[in-house]
mmCIF file of C-alpha atoms and ligand atoms in Angstrom:
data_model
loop_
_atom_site.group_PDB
_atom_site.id
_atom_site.type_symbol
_atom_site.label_atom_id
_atom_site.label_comp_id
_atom_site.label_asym_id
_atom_site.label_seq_id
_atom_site.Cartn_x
_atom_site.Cartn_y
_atom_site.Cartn_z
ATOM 1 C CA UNK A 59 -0.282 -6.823 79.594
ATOM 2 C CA UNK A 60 -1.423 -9.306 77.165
ATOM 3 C CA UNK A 61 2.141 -10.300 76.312
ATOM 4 C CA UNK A 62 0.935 -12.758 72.825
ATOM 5 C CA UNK A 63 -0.884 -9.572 71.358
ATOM 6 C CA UNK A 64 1.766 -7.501 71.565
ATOM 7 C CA UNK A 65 4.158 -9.831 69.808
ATOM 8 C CA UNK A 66 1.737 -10.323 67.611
ATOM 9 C CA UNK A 67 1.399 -6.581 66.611
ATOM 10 C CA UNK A 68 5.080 -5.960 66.630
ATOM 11 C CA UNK A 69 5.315 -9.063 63.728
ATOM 12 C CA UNK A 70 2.815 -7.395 61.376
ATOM 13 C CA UNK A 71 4.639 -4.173 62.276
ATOM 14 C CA UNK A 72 8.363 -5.155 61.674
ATOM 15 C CA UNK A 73 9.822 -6.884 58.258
ATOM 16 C CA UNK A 74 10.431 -10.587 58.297
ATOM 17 C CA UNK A 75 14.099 -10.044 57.439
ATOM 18 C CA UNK A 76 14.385 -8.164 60.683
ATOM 19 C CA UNK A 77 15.081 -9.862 64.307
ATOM 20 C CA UNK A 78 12.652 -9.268 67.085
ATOM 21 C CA UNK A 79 15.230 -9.848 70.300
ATOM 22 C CA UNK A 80 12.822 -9.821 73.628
ATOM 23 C CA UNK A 81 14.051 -8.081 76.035
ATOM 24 C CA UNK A 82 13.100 -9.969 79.008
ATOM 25 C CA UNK A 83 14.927 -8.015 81.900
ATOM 26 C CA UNK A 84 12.963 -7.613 84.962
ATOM 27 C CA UNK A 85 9.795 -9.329 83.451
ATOM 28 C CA UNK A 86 8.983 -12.477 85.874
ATOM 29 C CA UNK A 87 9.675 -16.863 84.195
ATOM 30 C CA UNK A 88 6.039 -16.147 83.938
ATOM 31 C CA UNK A 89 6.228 -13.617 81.773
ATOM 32 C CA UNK A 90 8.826 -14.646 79.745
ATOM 33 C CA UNK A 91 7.395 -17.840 79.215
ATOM 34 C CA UNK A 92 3.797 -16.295 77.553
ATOM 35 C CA UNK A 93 5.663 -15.027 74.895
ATOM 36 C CA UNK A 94 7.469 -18.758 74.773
ATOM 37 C CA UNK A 95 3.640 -19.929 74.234
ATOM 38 C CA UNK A 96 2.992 -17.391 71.650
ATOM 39 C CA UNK A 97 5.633 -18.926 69.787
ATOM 40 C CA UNK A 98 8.727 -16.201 70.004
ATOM 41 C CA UNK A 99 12.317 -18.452 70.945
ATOM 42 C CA UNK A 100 14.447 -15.048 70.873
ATOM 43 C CA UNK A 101 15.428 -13.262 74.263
ATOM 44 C CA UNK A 102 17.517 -10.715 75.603
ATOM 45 C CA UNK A 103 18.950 -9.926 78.794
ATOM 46 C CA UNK A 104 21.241 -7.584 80.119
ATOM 47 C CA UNK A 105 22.618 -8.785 83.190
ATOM 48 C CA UNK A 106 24.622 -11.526 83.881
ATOM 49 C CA UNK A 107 23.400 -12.637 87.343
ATOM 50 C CA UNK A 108 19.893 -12.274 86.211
ATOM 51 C CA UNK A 109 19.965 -14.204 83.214
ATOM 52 C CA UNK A 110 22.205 -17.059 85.115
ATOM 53 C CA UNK A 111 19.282 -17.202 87.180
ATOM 54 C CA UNK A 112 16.586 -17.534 84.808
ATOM 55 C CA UNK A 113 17.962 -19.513 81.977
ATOM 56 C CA UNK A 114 17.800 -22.995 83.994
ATOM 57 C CA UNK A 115 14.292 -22.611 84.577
ATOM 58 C CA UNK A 116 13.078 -21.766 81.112
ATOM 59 C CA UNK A 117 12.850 -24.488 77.795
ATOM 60 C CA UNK A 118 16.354 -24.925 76.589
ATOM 61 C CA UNK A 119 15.503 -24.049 72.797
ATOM 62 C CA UNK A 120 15.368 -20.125 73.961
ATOM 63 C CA UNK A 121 18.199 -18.389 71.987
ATOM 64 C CA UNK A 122 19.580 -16.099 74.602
ATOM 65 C CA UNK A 123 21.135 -13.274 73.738
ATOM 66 C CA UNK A 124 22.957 -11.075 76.041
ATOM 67 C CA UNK A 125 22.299 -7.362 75.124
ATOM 68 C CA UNK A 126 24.206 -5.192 78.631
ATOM 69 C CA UNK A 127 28.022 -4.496 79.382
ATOM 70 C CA UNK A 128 29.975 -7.478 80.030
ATOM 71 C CA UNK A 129 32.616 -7.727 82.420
ATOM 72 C CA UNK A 130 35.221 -10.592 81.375
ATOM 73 C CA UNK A 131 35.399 -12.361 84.612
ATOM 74 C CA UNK A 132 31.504 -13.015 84.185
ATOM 75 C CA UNK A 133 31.624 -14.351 80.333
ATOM 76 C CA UNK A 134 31.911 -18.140 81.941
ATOM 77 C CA UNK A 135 29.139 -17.767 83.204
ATOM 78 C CA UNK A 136 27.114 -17.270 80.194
ATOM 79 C CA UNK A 137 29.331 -19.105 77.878
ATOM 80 C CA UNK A 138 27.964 -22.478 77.849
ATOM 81 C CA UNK A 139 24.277 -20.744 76.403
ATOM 82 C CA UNK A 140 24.321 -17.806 74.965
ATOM 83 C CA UNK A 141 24.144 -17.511 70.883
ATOM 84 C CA UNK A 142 24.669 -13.983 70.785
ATOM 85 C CA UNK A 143 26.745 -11.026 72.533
ATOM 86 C CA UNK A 144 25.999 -7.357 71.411
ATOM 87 C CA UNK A 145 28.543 -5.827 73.543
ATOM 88 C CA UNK A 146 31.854 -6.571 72.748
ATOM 89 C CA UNK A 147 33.885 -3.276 73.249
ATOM 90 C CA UNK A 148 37.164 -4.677 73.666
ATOM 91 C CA UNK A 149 39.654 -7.381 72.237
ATOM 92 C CA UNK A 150 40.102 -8.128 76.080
ATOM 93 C CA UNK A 151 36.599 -9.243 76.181
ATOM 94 C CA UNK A 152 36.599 -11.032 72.606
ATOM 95 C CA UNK A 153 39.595 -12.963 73.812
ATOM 96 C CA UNK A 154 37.639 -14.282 77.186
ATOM 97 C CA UNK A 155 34.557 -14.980 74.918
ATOM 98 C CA UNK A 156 36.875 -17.103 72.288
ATOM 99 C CA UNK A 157 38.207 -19.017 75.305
ATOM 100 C CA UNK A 158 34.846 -19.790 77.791
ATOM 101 C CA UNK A 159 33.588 -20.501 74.126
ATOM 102 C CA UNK A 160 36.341 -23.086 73.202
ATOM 103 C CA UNK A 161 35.692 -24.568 76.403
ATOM 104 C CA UNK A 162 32.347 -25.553 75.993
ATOM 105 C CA UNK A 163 33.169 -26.776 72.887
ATOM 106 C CA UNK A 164 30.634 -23.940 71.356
ATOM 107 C CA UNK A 165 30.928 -21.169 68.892
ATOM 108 C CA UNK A 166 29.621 -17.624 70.150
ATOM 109 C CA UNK A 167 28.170 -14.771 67.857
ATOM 110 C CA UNK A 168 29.239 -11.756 68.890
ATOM 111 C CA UNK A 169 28.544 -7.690 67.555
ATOM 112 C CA UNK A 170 30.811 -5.153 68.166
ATOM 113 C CA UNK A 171 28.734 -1.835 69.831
ATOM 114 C CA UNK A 172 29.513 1.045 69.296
ATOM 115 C CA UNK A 173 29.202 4.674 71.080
ATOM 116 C CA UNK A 174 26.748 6.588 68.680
ATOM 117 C CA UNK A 175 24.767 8.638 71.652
ATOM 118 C CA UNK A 176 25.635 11.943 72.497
ATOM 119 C CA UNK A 177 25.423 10.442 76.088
ATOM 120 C CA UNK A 178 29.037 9.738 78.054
ATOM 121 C CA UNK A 179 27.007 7.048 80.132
ATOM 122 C CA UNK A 180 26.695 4.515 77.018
ATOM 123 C CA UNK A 181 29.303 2.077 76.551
ATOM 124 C CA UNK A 182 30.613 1.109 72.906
ATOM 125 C CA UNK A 183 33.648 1.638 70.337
ATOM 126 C CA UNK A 184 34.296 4.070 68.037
ATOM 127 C CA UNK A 185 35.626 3.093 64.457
ATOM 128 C CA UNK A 186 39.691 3.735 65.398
ATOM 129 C CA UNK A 187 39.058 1.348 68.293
ATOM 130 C CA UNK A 188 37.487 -1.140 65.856
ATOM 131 C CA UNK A 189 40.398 -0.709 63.387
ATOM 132 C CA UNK A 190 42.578 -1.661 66.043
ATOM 133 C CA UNK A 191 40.590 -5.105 67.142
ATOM 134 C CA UNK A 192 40.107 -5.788 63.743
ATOM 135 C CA UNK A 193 43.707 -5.643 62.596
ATOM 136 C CA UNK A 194 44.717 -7.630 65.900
ATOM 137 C CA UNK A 195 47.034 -10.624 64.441
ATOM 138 C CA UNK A 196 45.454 -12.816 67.903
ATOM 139 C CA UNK A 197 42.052 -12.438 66.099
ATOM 140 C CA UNK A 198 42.764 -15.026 63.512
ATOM 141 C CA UNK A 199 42.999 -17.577 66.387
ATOM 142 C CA UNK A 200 39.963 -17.210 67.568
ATOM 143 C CA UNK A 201 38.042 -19.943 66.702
ATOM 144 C CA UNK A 202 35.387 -20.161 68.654
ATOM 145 C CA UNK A 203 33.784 -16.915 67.853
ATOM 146 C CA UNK A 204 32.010 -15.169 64.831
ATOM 147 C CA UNK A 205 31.792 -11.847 64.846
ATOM 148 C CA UNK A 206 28.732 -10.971 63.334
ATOM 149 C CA UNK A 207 27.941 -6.960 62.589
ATOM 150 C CA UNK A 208 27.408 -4.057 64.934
ATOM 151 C CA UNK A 209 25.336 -3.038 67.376
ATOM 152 C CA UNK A 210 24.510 0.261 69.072
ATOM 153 C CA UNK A 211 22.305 2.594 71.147
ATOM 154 C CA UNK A 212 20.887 5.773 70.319
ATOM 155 C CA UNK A 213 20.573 8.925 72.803
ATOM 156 C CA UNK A 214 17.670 8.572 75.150
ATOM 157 C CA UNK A 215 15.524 11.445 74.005
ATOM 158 C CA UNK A 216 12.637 12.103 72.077
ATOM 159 C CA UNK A 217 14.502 14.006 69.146
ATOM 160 C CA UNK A 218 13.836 11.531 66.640
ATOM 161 C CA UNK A 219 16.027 13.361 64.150
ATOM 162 C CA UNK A 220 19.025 12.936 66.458
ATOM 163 C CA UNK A 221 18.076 9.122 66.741
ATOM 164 C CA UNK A 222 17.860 8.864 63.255
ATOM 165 C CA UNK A 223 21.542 10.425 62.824
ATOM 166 C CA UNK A 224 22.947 8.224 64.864
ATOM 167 C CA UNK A 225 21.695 5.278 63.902
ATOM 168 C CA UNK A 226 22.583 6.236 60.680
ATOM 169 C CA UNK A 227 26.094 6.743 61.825
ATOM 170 C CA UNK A 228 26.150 2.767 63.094
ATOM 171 C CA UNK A 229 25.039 1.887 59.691
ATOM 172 C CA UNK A 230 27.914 3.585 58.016
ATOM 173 C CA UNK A 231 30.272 2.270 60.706
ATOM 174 C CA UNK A 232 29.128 -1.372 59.578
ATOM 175 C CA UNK A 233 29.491 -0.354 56.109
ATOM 176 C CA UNK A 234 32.997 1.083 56.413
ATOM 177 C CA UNK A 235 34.279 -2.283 58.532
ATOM 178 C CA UNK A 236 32.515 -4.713 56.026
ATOM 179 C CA UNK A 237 34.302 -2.851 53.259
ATOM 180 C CA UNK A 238 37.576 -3.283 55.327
ATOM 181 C CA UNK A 239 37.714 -6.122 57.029
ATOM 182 C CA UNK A 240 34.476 -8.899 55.767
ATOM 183 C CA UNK A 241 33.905 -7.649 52.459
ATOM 184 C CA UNK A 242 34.196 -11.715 51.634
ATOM 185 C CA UNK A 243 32.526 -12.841 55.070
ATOM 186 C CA UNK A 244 28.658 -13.307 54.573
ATOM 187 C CA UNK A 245 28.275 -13.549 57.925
ATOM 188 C CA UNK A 246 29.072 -9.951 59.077
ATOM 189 C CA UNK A 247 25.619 -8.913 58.693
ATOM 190 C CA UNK A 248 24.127 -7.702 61.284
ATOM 191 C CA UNK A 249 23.112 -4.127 62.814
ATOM 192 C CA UNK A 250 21.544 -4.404 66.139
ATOM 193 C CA UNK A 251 19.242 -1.273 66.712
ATOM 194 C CA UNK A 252 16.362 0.031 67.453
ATOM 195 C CA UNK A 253 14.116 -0.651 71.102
ATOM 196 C CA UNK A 254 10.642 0.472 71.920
ATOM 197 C CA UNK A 255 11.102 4.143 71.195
ATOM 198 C CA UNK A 256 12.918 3.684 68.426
ATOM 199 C CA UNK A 257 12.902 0.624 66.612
ATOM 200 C CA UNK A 258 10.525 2.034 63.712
ATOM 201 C CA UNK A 259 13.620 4.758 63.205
ATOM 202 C CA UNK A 260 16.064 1.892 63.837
ATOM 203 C CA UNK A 261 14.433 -0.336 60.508
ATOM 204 C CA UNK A 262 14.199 2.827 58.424
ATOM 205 C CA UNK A 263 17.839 3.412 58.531
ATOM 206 C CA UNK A 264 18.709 -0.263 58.286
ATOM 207 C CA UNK A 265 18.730 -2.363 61.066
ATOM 208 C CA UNK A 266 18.284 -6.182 61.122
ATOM 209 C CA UNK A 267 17.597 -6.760 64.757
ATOM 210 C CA UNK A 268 15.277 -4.953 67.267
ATOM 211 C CA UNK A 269 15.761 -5.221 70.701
ATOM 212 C CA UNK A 270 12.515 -4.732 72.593
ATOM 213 C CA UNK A 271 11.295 -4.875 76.139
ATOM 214 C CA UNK A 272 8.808 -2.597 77.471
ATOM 215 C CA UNK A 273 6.527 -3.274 74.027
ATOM 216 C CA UNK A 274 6.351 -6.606 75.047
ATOM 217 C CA UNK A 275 6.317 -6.847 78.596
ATOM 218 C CA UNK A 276 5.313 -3.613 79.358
ATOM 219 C CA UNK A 277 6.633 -1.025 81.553
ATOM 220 C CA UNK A 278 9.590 -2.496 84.195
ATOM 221 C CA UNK A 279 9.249 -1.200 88.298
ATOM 222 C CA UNK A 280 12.206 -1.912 88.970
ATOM 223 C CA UNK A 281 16.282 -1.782 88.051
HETATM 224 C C1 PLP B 78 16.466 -2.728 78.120
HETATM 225 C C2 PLP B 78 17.182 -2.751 76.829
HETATM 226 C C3 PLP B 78 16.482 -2.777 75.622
HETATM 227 C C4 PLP B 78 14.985 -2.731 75.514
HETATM 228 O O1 PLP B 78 14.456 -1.517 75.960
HETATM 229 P P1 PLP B 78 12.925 -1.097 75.752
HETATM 230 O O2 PLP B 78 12.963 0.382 75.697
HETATM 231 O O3 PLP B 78 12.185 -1.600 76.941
HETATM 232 O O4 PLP B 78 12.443 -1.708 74.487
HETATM 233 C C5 PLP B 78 17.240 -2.830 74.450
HETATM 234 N N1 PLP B 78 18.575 -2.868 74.466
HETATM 235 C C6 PLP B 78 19.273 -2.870 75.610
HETATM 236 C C7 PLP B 78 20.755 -2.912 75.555
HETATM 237 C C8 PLP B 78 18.609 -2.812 76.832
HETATM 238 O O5 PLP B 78 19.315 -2.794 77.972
#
């Protein structure tokens, strides 16, 4: 896998205004670290141990971002690092985020994701749930967190035009809650979606930020 020239066709092949998040899970410090050389500073990971274990050994100007489901009891763990958090599903979660956050005196990004797949197996909100973080009276107290825009995963399939309506969904989710609640907060901005199969669909029907793995690393052999 020659790691530098596929981030370098991905960045001809995706806008500048959109993120390119690597996702690094599975792939080796080795790995990771050739498309550090090649110049990219964005990662993903989806696993708390894993990314625990790797972030120590890796340059400290990586901007992690942490793309699986979160458990709160393991958001300390990742708290004093991580810039971004696509998975909050619940105002439990948001509220262990604002606190670990507070506590390391940092201020977390965090996108709301939402169930768009047909597939029971995919974590996420849907817009009532959303309403009902949203209009949470604690949320005003949290300080220590910004919550940035959406994020979601399509159905894993290779009906594009199911993809397509689904991510289209997301974007009208994020259009309905920046009407509602951030219509006046620049910073709600963000739709997370899109990964190898899928990203091309993902940017067509407005995403910002890409999440890729296997076009970057290549295929993963194991979990
Ligand atoms: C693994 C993963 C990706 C990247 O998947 P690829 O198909 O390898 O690009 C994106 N998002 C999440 C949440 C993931 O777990």
């Amino acid at each position: 896998m020659d790691i530098a020239a596929n981030l370098a066709t991905l960045k001809v092949d995706i806008p500048a205004h959109v993120g390119i998040i690597a996702v690094s899970k599975t792939h080796t410090l080795h790995e990771i670290m050739e498309a550090y050389k090649a110049g990219h500073l964005v990662f993903g990971e989806n696993r708390v141990q894993e990314l625990i274990e790797k972030q120590p050994m890796l340059p400290g100007d990586i901007e992690w971002h942490f793309v699986g489901h979160l458990q709160s009891n393991k958001v300390k763990f990742i708290a004093p690092f991580v810039a971004m958090i696509h998975s909050v599903d619940s105002l439990k979660l948001l509220r262990e985020i604002n606190r670990e956050a507070l506590n390391n005196d940092r201020m977390i990004k965090c996108l709301l994701q939402f169930h768009i797949a047909t597939e029971e197996t995919k974590y996420g909100l849907d817009l009532a749930e959303a309403a009902g973080l949203l209009g949470s009276p604690d949320l005003r107290q949290m300080k220590n967190i910004k919550i940035c825009g959406v994020m979601g995963m399509a159905t894993f399939t290779n009906d594009m035009n199911l993809v397509r309506k689904e991510f289209q969904l997301l974007k009208s989710i994020f259009n309905q809650l920046k009407a509602s609640h951030f219509q006046y907060d620049e910073t709600f901005s963000e739709i997370s979606m899109g990964m190898t199969s899928d990203y091309d669909v993902g940017i067509e029907e407005g995403s910002t930020m890409v999440r890729i793995g296997t076009a970057i690393f290549g295929e993963r052999f194991k979990l």
